[in-house]
Amino acid sequence: MTVTVRFAPSPTGNIHIGNARTALFNWLFAMKHKGRFIQRFDDTDLARSKQEYANAILYDLHWLGIYPDQTEYQSRRFDRYDAAVERLKAAGVLYPCYETPEELELRRKIRLSQKLPPVYGREALALTPDEVAAFEAEGRKPHWRFLLPNFADDPANPVRTELSWQDIVRGDETVDLASLSDPVLVREDGTYLYTLPSVVDDIEMGVTHVIRGDDHVTNTGVQIALFRALGAEPPTFGHHNLLTTVSGEGLSKRTGALSIASLRDDGIEPMAVASLAVLTGTSENIEAVGTMSELADRFDPAAVSKSAAKFDPAELLTLNHSLLHAMPFSEAQDRLAVLGVTGDKAEPLWLAVRGNIDKVQDAVTWWRIINEPLPEAPDLDDEDREYVRGAFDLLPEEPWDRSTWQQWTAAVKEATGRKGKQLFLPLRLAMTGRSSGPELAELLPLIGREEMLARRP
Ligand code: GLU
């Protein structure tokens, strides 16, 4: 069977690096197993879901290097969920309940005071036809609960019912169905909660592996029971740990913090995001991995730790820096062109500066330094100024190449007796206005003799 995974966000906001982690785990898993990746939008909540968010999520996935084989929207599949509801009703495992939230809360408190687990007591199963008719006459609409298979003969007496699965991340997992309330699948107004549509889609779309956050572990117990109630074999599950900030807070789609869009706008490379999102909270070292297929080689669901994965966004810059260091011009070319870095000097400039910058756009700073007069005179004391003036008088004639620097500084050394930092630092300041940066041997021919002479202090 073809390995088939899905990434199933609700399109209610921009995805953040934690959501990207789930998407990437699925994508890498599919890559490793030559499988298929379905992009599924869990948009049954019509009020909160928006097409513009779905579009933005697709854009973010493409930017990261994820190209879904299929895209689905739950909002276009209500007939499928309605059909499943009818099947569950016919099987007697979906039952109407008329309690209001206040009544449920009161019952919960009573159960707690009796030292009973605060789960739903299935009182609705005991309603007589007259009682139901009375509720309906009052205008009450039922919500519908799934009867969990956690009892022998009498649903009012649940017994410990262990439901186990081999989780590809967490190993052996067990949920006791008697510790759970029968889940509401359909609300009073007829709208669906996530639980049922997700199972119907996983069945009908041939999903073989559900890889998602560990906030869904308990759901999985319920959903395995639902798969079986619908006559299907459950897929394989994997629940990965969630990313938190360094201070331990969860990430939220709503706040926009660490959204993929904001990282992109900030100049972070997709593979920096992917490397951090995938390798954090695993037994692998966090380092910049250059391509998705290398990352797939490094990815092993069983190596993902069970506890929450704290991650430090500051690492993104470090990873970015190392990715740029190794980035060929061909890969940066188009983005540099958009920034105005074009023409003959673009490639040598890129090769000169890529090891000294954190973001592609930082190349523009060096582009200006080689092409435009320096904005202010370098900060040199009188002695160094005299030294630099003399040194500039020794600049060789053109044509210049990367050996010119060596030739020039050998002559300067000879003439002045200076060496090391004393020799180079004042020259660097005069040439670039900065005390550090890329190799001067690379920059010198890019600045050119005429502009160099204009920089003679
Ligand atoms: N819409 C659900 C979520 O974003 C999907 C969970 C799942 O993958 O089943 O949490």
XYZ file of C-alpha atoms and ligand atoms in Angstrom:
467
model
C 0.000 0.000 0.000
C 1.330 3.460 -0.853
C 2.300 5.343 2.266
C -0.158 8.229 2.472
C 0.085 11.023 5.013
C -1.781 14.243 5.491
C -1.213 17.638 7.072
C -4.527 18.896 8.394
C -4.487 22.425 9.799
C -7.590 24.523 10.275
C -7.196 27.577 8.035
C -7.867 30.009 10.861
C -4.537 31.845 10.855
C -0.996 31.755 9.595
C 0.993 28.633 10.345
C 3.959 28.945 12.694
C 7.137 26.968 13.012
C 5.402 24.401 15.252
C 2.768 23.700 12.584
C 5.542 23.572 10.009
C 7.168 20.881 12.131
C 4.071 18.679 11.748
C 3.915 19.370 8.003
C 7.614 18.613 7.602
C 7.464 15.405 9.612
C 4.728 14.202 7.294
C 6.521 15.383 4.176
C 9.823 13.799 5.159
C 8.079 10.586 6.120
C 6.391 10.494 2.700
C 9.722 11.238 1.001
C 11.458 8.431 2.854
C 8.760 5.951 1.914
C 8.082 7.265 -1.607
C 4.602 8.042 -0.418
C 1.937 10.672 -0.979
C 1.248 13.851 0.958
C -2.289 15.164 1.186
C -2.894 18.752 2.194
C -6.206 18.678 3.997
C -7.869 21.784 5.345
C -9.927 21.054 8.457
C -12.337 23.891 7.749
C -15.632 22.570 9.104
C -15.754 25.656 11.316
C -17.084 27.890 8.568
C -17.127 30.999 10.715
C -13.432 30.929 11.594
C -11.949 29.300 8.506
C -10.908 31.531 5.620
C -9.782 30.752 2.086
C -7.112 33.434 2.378
C -5.536 31.517 5.266
C -5.689 28.272 3.265
C -3.939 30.050 0.379
C -1.339 31.475 2.735
C -0.707 28.019 4.209
C -0.194 26.548 0.726
C 2.174 29.397 -0.076
C 4.133 28.780 3.129
C 4.367 25.057 2.401
C 5.667 25.700 -1.118
C 8.185 28.143 0.256
C 9.400 25.491 2.684
C 9.697 22.975 -0.170
C 6.540 20.953 0.457
C 4.456 20.211 -2.626
C 1.231 18.363 -1.787
C 0.090 15.589 -4.111
C -3.537 16.388 -3.354
C -5.423 19.219 -1.644
C -8.748 18.729 0.091
C -11.208 20.919 1.969
C -13.509 19.387 4.569
C -16.087 22.096 3.904
C -16.688 20.468 0.495
C -17.301 17.032 1.960
C -20.235 17.451 4.345
C -22.249 14.836 2.437
C -19.589 12.259 3.351
C -19.811 13.130 7.044
C -23.621 13.085 6.929
C -23.450 9.576 5.454
C -21.125 8.437 8.247
C -23.507 9.910 10.828
C -26.340 7.860 9.391
C -24.238 4.711 9.586
C -23.300 5.350 13.201
C -26.906 6.104 14.123
C -28.044 2.907 12.395
C -25.424 0.959 14.360
C -26.775 2.470 17.579
C -23.488 4.136 18.529
C -24.478 7.760 17.970
C -27.082 9.045 20.380
C -28.862 12.349 20.924
C -28.269 14.361 24.107
C -30.227 17.371 25.252
C -28.228 18.709 28.188
C -27.268 22.346 28.260
C -23.662 23.268 29.097
C -24.848 24.415 32.567
C -26.513 21.080 33.257
C -23.390 19.227 32.178
C -21.213 21.367 34.403
C -23.455 20.732 37.388
C -23.334 16.960 36.795
C -19.591 17.102 36.485
C -19.320 18.790 39.871
C -21.627 16.239 41.451
C -19.564 13.353 40.054
C -16.380 14.942 41.329
C -17.891 15.348 44.798
C -18.806 11.640 44.712
C -15.222 10.828 43.754
C -16.381 9.535 40.371
C -14.387 10.361 37.234
C -15.768 13.590 35.737
C -16.938 11.973 32.528
C -20.339 12.125 30.919
C -22.662 9.659 32.711
C -24.673 8.719 29.609
C -27.869 9.971 31.194
C -29.269 10.696 27.725
C -29.360 6.987 26.939
C -31.976 6.590 29.652
C -34.356 9.238 28.292
C -37.829 7.931 27.580
C -39.533 8.787 24.261
C -41.818 11.144 26.198
C -38.900 12.997 27.730
C -37.304 13.351 24.306
C -40.589 14.592 22.864
C -40.815 17.137 25.687
C -37.333 18.485 24.949
C -38.125 18.706 21.250
C -41.393 20.493 22.024
C -39.389 23.002 24.082
C -37.345 23.675 20.957
C -34.211 21.988 22.270
C -32.020 20.475 19.601
C -29.823 17.490 20.419
C -26.090 17.224 20.158
C -24.843 13.757 19.240
C -22.400 11.626 21.167
C -20.455 8.594 20.053
C -20.983 5.639 22.381
C -17.481 4.501 23.258
C -17.084 0.708 23.327
C -16.075 0.626 26.981
C -18.734 -1.586 28.589
C -19.798 -5.219 28.629
C -23.607 -5.186 28.509
C -24.658 -2.028 30.220
C -23.400 1.314 28.888
C -24.194 2.842 32.269
C -21.407 0.700 33.721
C -18.209 1.374 31.804
C -15.308 -0.949 32.549
C -11.623 -0.425 31.993
C -11.115 -0.894 28.250
C -7.553 -0.481 27.099
C -7.024 0.575 23.572
C -3.396 0.270 22.528
C -1.353 1.129 19.511
C 2.259 1.120 18.488
C 3.049 4.794 18.055
C 5.869 5.386 15.562
C 7.168 8.230 17.741
C 6.224 7.314 21.290
C 6.247 3.517 21.168
C 3.540 1.638 23.100
C 0.575 3.866 23.852
C -2.566 2.942 25.717
C -5.735 4.893 26.384
C -8.409 3.595 28.746
C -11.723 4.293 27.023
C -13.508 4.200 30.395
C -11.605 7.317 31.422
C -13.185 9.335 28.599
C -16.556 10.936 28.005
C -18.445 9.854 24.951
C -17.285 12.538 22.513
C -19.727 14.928 20.912
C -19.426 14.464 17.148
C -22.221 16.786 15.999
C -23.281 19.990 17.749
C -26.834 21.203 18.377
C -26.708 23.371 15.277
C -25.709 20.397 13.118
C -22.064 21.463 12.727
C -19.266 18.930 13.039
C -16.508 18.827 15.565
C -13.144 17.754 14.214
C -13.262 14.134 15.449
C -15.572 12.448 12.917
C -14.705 14.283 9.666
C -11.042 13.575 10.311
C -11.688 9.828 10.586
C -14.014 9.750 7.564
C -11.382 11.538 5.477
C -8.531 9.381 6.711
C -10.530 6.318 5.654
C -11.717 7.632 2.310
C -8.408 9.229 1.346
C -6.471 6.071 2.135
C -4.334 7.681 4.839
C -1.898 5.067 6.128
C -0.019 7.175 8.699
C -1.339 9.964 10.891
C 1.572 12.022 12.178
C 0.503 14.886 14.414
C 1.185 16.674 17.678
C 1.024 14.829 20.994
C -1.898 17.034 22.038
C -3.933 14.491 20.031
C -2.938 11.324 21.914
C -6.263 11.037 23.753
C -8.191 11.800 20.557
C -6.450 8.871 18.999
C -8.045 6.474 21.486
C -11.460 7.820 20.512
C -10.660 7.906 16.833
C -9.396 4.322 16.719
C -12.766 3.293 18.168
C -14.477 5.385 15.489
C -12.446 3.825 12.673
C -13.611 0.440 13.888
C -17.222 1.570 14.287
C -17.090 2.642 10.641
C -15.727 -0.756 9.643
C -12.183 0.434 8.854
C -8.742 -0.564 10.083
C -7.143 2.388 11.862
C -3.996 3.838 10.287
C -0.618 3.885 12.023
C -0.213 6.817 14.402
C 2.743 8.933 15.409
C 2.486 11.765 17.949
C 5.387 14.154 18.094
C 6.266 16.532 20.914
C 5.238 20.158 20.529
C 7.592 23.095 20.196
C 7.602 25.665 22.950
C 9.472 28.926 23.345
C 12.555 29.023 25.573
C 10.327 30.093 28.469
C 8.102 27.064 27.866
C 5.088 28.764 26.249
C 3.210 27.055 23.450
C 2.958 28.669 20.034
C -0.334 29.952 18.726
C -1.581 30.549 15.190
C -3.530 33.481 16.487
C -0.661 35.545 17.864
C 1.335 35.298 14.631
C 4.469 34.710 16.715
C 7.112 32.887 14.705
C 4.768 32.555 11.765
C 6.391 31.176 8.642
C 5.401 34.390 6.853
C 7.187 36.576 9.412
C 10.333 34.425 9.285
C 10.324 34.610 5.485
C 9.845 38.400 5.554
C 12.695 38.584 8.005
C 15.083 36.919 5.551
C 15.268 33.483 7.150
C 15.981 30.711 4.633
C 13.416 27.909 4.249
C 15.995 25.234 5.050
C 16.970 27.090 8.243
C 13.339 26.922 9.356
C 13.048 23.293 8.248
C 16.298 22.251 9.937
C 15.345 23.838 13.248
C 11.716 22.700 13.098
C 12.661 19.091 12.378
C 15.820 18.579 14.432
C 14.769 20.366 17.637
C 13.591 17.927 20.275
C 15.189 14.902 18.592
C 18.403 13.032 19.312
C 20.013 14.689 16.260
C 22.308 17.706 16.507
C 20.727 20.920 15.347
C 22.588 22.077 12.284
C 21.790 23.604 8.939
C 20.839 20.872 6.507
C 21.004 22.080 2.916
C 18.279 20.086 1.181
C 15.029 18.355 1.993
C 16.359 14.978 0.901
C 19.328 15.259 3.286
C 16.869 16.222 6.009
C 14.756 13.171 5.122
C 17.844 11.012 5.616
C 18.334 12.537 9.054
C 14.697 12.230 10.089
C 13.645 9.285 12.204
C 10.279 9.492 13.991
C 11.548 7.155 16.706
C 14.338 9.642 17.521
C 11.855 12.374 18.479
C 11.802 12.892 22.230
C 8.622 12.549 24.264
C 8.956 15.755 26.243
C 8.192 19.243 24.942
C 10.872 20.627 22.657
C 12.109 24.074 23.680
C 13.537 25.933 20.806
C 15.431 29.136 20.491
C 14.535 31.347 17.519
C 18.000 32.923 17.788
C 19.322 29.659 16.356
C 17.587 30.485 13.099
C 20.165 33.177 12.389
C 23.043 30.823 13.078
C 21.548 28.232 10.740
C 20.857 30.911 8.143
C 24.452 32.040 8.335
C 25.786 28.569 7.627
C 23.342 27.973 4.781
C 24.378 31.215 3.090
C 28.028 30.386 3.555
C 27.558 27.356 1.303
C 24.990 28.848 -1.081
C 26.061 28.907 -4.736
C 25.468 32.087 -6.706
C 22.936 30.318 -8.929
C 20.694 29.818 -5.925
C 20.952 33.406 -4.679
C 21.005 35.082 -8.104
C 17.302 35.859 -8.575
C 16.845 37.144 -5.074
C 19.946 39.301 -5.367
C 18.640 40.704 -8.662
C 15.411 41.752 -6.956
C 17.564 43.597 -4.417
C 19.404 45.397 -7.224
C 22.552 43.257 -7.050
C 23.004 42.471 -10.755
C 25.577 42.619 -13.505
C 29.174 41.404 -13.719
C 30.007 42.188 -10.136
C 27.039 40.314 -8.658
C 28.617 36.862 -8.623
C 32.068 37.812 -7.284
C 30.385 40.034 -4.697
C 28.182 37.133 -3.587
C 31.108 34.756 -3.339
C 33.062 37.367 -1.371
C 30.354 38.198 1.157
C 28.266 35.031 1.610
C 30.421 33.842 4.507
C 30.026 37.153 6.334
C 26.292 37.719 6.258
C 23.292 36.381 8.177
C 20.654 37.123 5.548
C 20.673 37.398 1.758
C 19.595 41.033 1.959
C 22.737 41.850 3.957
C 24.635 41.450 0.672
C 23.153 44.831 -0.313
C 25.195 46.548 2.389
C 28.373 45.212 0.782
C 27.068 45.959 -2.696
C 26.806 49.604 -1.658
C 30.213 49.510 -0.031
C 31.859 48.412 -3.281
C 29.790 50.623 -5.572
C 28.986 53.844 -3.779
C 31.115 56.436 -2.019
C 31.386 55.661 1.686
C 28.807 57.618 3.661
C 31.367 58.956 6.118
C 35.110 59.317 6.425
C 36.738 56.410 8.279
C 37.709 56.892 11.883
C 41.512 57.086 11.671
C 43.972 58.897 13.939
C 46.566 61.192 12.381
C 49.271 58.581 12.211
C 47.061 55.970 10.560
C 45.684 58.572 8.153
C 49.193 59.395 6.994
C 49.953 55.710 6.707
C 46.839 55.039 4.614
C 47.529 58.011 2.321
C 50.986 56.657 1.625
C 49.651 53.156 1.126
C 47.023 54.340 -1.366
C 49.781 56.031 -3.353
C 51.233 52.562 -3.856
C 48.097 51.067 -5.431
C 49.099 49.124 -8.553
C 47.854 50.016 -11.989
C 44.851 48.112 -13.337
C 43.844 45.475 -14.452
C 43.105 44.172 -10.974
C 42.206 40.715 -9.815
C 42.220 38.880 -6.505
C 46.028 38.721 -6.486
C 46.249 42.528 -6.535
C 45.716 42.743 -2.783
C 48.725 40.551 -2.098
C 50.843 42.558 -4.503
C 49.742 45.887 -3.028
C 50.104 44.967 0.651
C 53.545 43.436 0.040
C 54.613 46.810 -1.352
C 53.004 48.661 1.592
C 54.729 46.373 4.072
C 58.029 46.926 2.365
C 57.624 50.699 2.343
C 56.261 51.178 5.865
C 57.563 48.223 7.862
C 54.039 47.707 9.233
C 52.626 44.240 9.516
C 49.632 42.282 10.849
C 46.725 44.245 12.219
C 48.620 47.542 12.037
C 49.057 47.046 8.356
C 45.597 45.744 7.488
C 43.087 47.356 9.848
C 43.582 50.983 8.743
C 43.383 49.821 5.110
C 40.156 47.948 5.834
C 38.661 51.004 7.554
C 39.606 53.251 4.653
C 38.331 50.807 2.030
C 35.057 49.749 3.611
C 34.351 52.037 6.565
C 34.204 48.919 8.752
C 36.610 47.128 10.996
C 35.552 43.661 9.886
C 34.026 41.971 6.876
C 34.812 39.839 3.854
C 38.304 39.183 2.497
C 39.809 42.443 1.243
C 41.513 40.566 -1.570
C 38.042 39.858 -2.950
C 36.668 43.335 -2.374
C 39.602 45.299 -3.780
C 39.061 44.434 -7.476
C 35.332 44.998 -7.034
C 35.878 48.505 -5.683
C 38.353 49.251 -8.481
C 41.220 51.726 -8.658
C 39.244 54.847 -9.413
C 36.887 54.441 -6.474
C 39.805 53.396 -4.255
C 41.615 56.626 -5.037
C 38.427 58.524 -4.200
C 38.607 56.889 -0.763
C 42.139 58.078 -0.072
C 41.735 59.996 3.169
N -7.054 20.088 12.501
C -6.350 19.308 13.475
C -5.289 20.165 14.135
O -4.840 21.107 13.524
C -5.710 18.136 12.807
C -5.167 17.107 13.703
C -4.847 15.869 12.924
O -3.812 15.896 12.241
O -5.621 14.937 12.952
O -4.941 19.948 15.265
